[in-house]
Amino acid sequence: ETALGAKLLYPLPMLRPLVSVKEQNLWGTKIHDPAFNTYIESIFTSGEMPEDVRSEFGGLMLKRCGYVDTTMLIKATANMLDNKTSLVKERFEIKELLIEGDSVSYRGRTARKIIFCEGPNLSHNQYFNWLPLRPVKGETLLVELSRPLPYILNRGVFVLPVFENTAVVGATFEHRELNWNSSDKGRDELEHKLRTLTSIPYKVVAQKAGIRPATQDRRPFIGIHPRYEPLGVFNGLGTKGVSLAPYFAHEFSEFLELGTPLTNEVTISRYFILYYD
């Protein structure tokens, strides 16, 4: 936030309804565990829950939660790079990339490495399309609530208050119809889960769809091409990308600059057996 001059992190507690007596008992013991009580604000019985949250078995209020405004993060980062003349806004044509021993060149620019961060479009990258990407479509709703929500609701779907009486509800998981179009099926699923979670009156004001770059083994793809040393990939962060990206971006930079080994579970060397040229 300081570096980019933008508000990005919004702390909010999270209320998670419980679904069984077993869960009640489990969290009743964990609240006294030092490994967990840092994050547990309180545990509610069903009678103590907010009246418009549906829960037969009470709920768990978590602290140290919140959300990152990723739209603003991307915009502010782009502005920063633009101001440093470090951003080129144009379509990248991979056929114009030249691999020259231990470097690459593209339209007059030369570099030691090029790192591909293409999300679900990795499947169209001729150098890395052998990696087993498993894209997942997701849809969200923007809803106007009848009253402000002072916490995130999370069970089956999340209800994330973003400003005034408006909240984002999400998200669906679709493995077959991999397009960027919102659907009636997605809206129906989200509204059903929302009504199951809360009785707060609402109105849908917008719907969005996107594709998560998930992987076959649910681990990121990070590393250097098995044949072309200047080509790297940073992809496959899936549904946890917001939390995984900073950690593994740091690890990857340490690998590239200092030779520090990558975590075994994320390095693409685990799939070198699939590569052939």
Coordinates of C-alpha atoms in Angstrom, one line a residue, residues 25-173:
N25 CA -17.2 -30.0 19.9
L26 CA -14.1 -29.8 17.7
W27 CA -13.9 -26.0 17.7
G28 CA -14.9 -25.9 21.4
T29 CA -11.6 -27.6 22.2
K30 CA -9.5 -25.7 19.6
I31 CA -10.4 -22.3 21.2
H32 CA -8.1 -23.2 24.1
D33 CA -5.3 -24.4 21.7
P34 CA -2.5 -21.7 21.3
A35 CA -2.1 -22.7 17.7
F36 CA -5.7 -21.7 17.0
N37 CA -6.9 -19.2 19.6
T38 CA -5.0 -16.4 17.9
Y39 CA -7.5 -16.7 15.1
I40 CA -10.7 -17.5 17.0
E41 CA -12.7 -14.5 18.2
S42 CA -15.6 -16.5 19.7
I43 CA -17.8 -19.5 19.3
F44 CA -21.6 -19.0 19.2
T45 CA -24.4 -21.4 20.0
S46 CA -27.4 -21.4 17.7
G47 CA -29.2 -19.0 20.0
E48 CA -26.4 -16.5 20.0
M49 CA -26.1 -16.3 16.2
P50 CA -27.2 -13.2 14.3
E51 CA -30.9 -13.8 13.6
D52 CA -30.5 -13.5 9.8
V53 CA -27.8 -16.1 9.6
R54 CA -29.1 -19.7 9.2
S55 CA -27.3 -22.1 11.4
E56 CA -28.7 -24.9 13.5
F57 CA -25.4 -25.6 15.3
G58 CA -24.0 -22.1 16.0
G59 CA -21.0 -20.5 14.4
L60 CA -17.3 -19.6 14.6
M61 CA -16.2 -15.9 14.5
L62 CA -12.7 -15.7 13.2
K63 CA -10.3 -12.7 13.5
R64 CA -7.3 -11.7 11.5
C65 CA -9.3 -12.1 8.3
G66 CA -10.1 -9.8 5.5
Y67 CA -9.7 -9.4 1.7
V68 CA -7.3 -7.9 -0.8
D69 CA -8.7 -5.5 -3.5
T70 CA -7.0 -7.4 -6.4
T71 CA -8.5 -5.1 -9.0
M72 CA -6.9 -2.0 -7.4
L73 CA -3.7 -4.0 -6.8
I74 CA -3.3 -4.8 -10.5
K75 CA -4.3 -1.2 -11.5
A76 CA -1.9 0.4 -9.0
T77 CA 1.0 -2.0 -9.9
A78 CA 0.4 -1.3 -13.6
N79 CA 0.5 2.5 -13.0
M80 CA 3.8 2.2 -11.0
L81 CA 5.4 0.1 -13.7
D82 CA 4.1 2.5 -16.4
N83 CA 5.6 5.5 -14.5
K84 CA 9.0 3.7 -14.5
T85 CA 8.6 2.9 -18.3
S86 CA 8.7 -0.8 -17.3
L87 CA 5.4 -1.8 -18.8
V88 CA 4.6 -2.5 -22.4
K89 CA 0.8 -2.6 -23.2
E90 CA 0.5 -4.8 -26.3
R91 CA -0.4 -8.3 -27.3
F92 CA 2.5 -10.7 -26.9
E93 CA 3.2 -12.7 -30.0
I94 CA 5.1 -15.8 -29.0
K95 CA 6.2 -16.6 -32.5
E96 CA 8.3 -13.5 -32.5
L97 CA 10.3 -14.7 -29.4
L98 CA 13.9 -15.6 -30.2
I99 CA 15.8 -18.0 -28.0
E100 CA 19.5 -17.2 -28.3
G101 CA 21.6 -19.6 -26.1
D102 CA 21.3 -18.2 -22.6
S103 CA 19.1 -15.2 -23.4
V104 CA 15.9 -14.3 -25.3
S105 CA 15.0 -11.4 -27.5
Y106 CA 11.6 -10.0 -28.5
R107 CA 11.0 -7.0 -30.8
G108 CA 14.4 -5.5 -30.0
R109 CA 14.4 -6.2 -26.3
T110 CA 16.9 -8.7 -24.9
A111 CA 16.7 -10.4 -21.4
R112 CA 18.3 -13.3 -19.5
K113 CA 14.9 -14.8 -18.8
I114 CA 11.3 -14.5 -19.9
I115 CA 8.8 -15.7 -17.3
F116 CA 5.3 -16.8 -18.6
C117 CA 2.5 -15.8 -16.3
E118 CA -0.5 -16.4 -18.6
G119 CA -3.0 -18.0 -16.4
P120 CA -5.4 -20.4 -18.2
N121 CA -3.8 -19.4 -21.6
L122 CA -0.8 -21.6 -20.7
S123 CA -2.4 -24.3 -22.7
H124 CA -1.8 -22.2 -25.9
N125 CA 1.9 -21.7 -25.0
Q126 CA 4.0 -23.9 -27.3
Y127 CA 6.8 -24.2 -24.8
F128 CA 4.7 -25.1 -21.7
N129 CA 1.5 -26.6 -23.0
W130 CA 2.7 -30.1 -21.8
L131 CA 2.1 -29.1 -18.2
P132 CA -1.3 -30.6 -17.0
L133 CA -3.3 -27.5 -16.4
R134 CA -6.9 -28.1 -15.2
P135 CA -8.7 -24.8 -15.5
V136 CA -11.8 -24.2 -13.4
K137 CA -14.5 -21.6 -14.3
G138 CA -16.0 -19.6 -11.4
E139 CA -18.9 -17.2 -11.2
T140 CA -19.7 -14.5 -8.7
L141 CA -22.7 -12.2 -8.0
L142 CA -22.6 -8.6 -6.8
V143 CA -25.6 -8.2 -4.5
E144 CA -27.2 -5.2 -2.8
L145 CA -28.2 -6.2 0.8
S146 CA -31.0 -4.7 2.8
R147 CA -28.5 -3.9 5.6
P148 CA -24.8 -3.6 6.0
L149 CA -22.9 -6.8 6.8
P150 CA -20.1 -6.2 9.4
Y151 CA -18.3 -9.5 8.7
I152 CA -17.6 -12.0 5.9
L153 CA -20.0 -14.9 5.8
N154 CA -18.4 -18.1 4.7
R155 CA -20.1 -21.5 4.4
G156 CA -20.7 -23.1 1.0
V157 CA -20.3 -19.7 -0.5
F158 CA -18.7 -16.5 0.7
V159 CA -20.6 -13.3 1.2
L160 CA -18.0 -10.5 1.1
P161 CA -19.1 -7.0 2.0
V162 CA -17.1 -4.6 -0.2
F163 CA -18.8 -1.2 0.3
E164 CA -21.9 0.1 2.0
N165 CA -24.7 -2.4 1.5
T166 CA -23.0 -4.2 -1.4
A167 CA -21.4 -7.7 -1.2
V168 CA -19.8 -10.2 -3.5
V169 CA -21.2 -13.7 -3.4
G170 CA -19.1 -16.6 -4.8
A171 CA -18.0 -18.7 -6.2
T172 CA -18.9 -21.6 -8.4
F173 CA -16.7 -24.4 -9.7

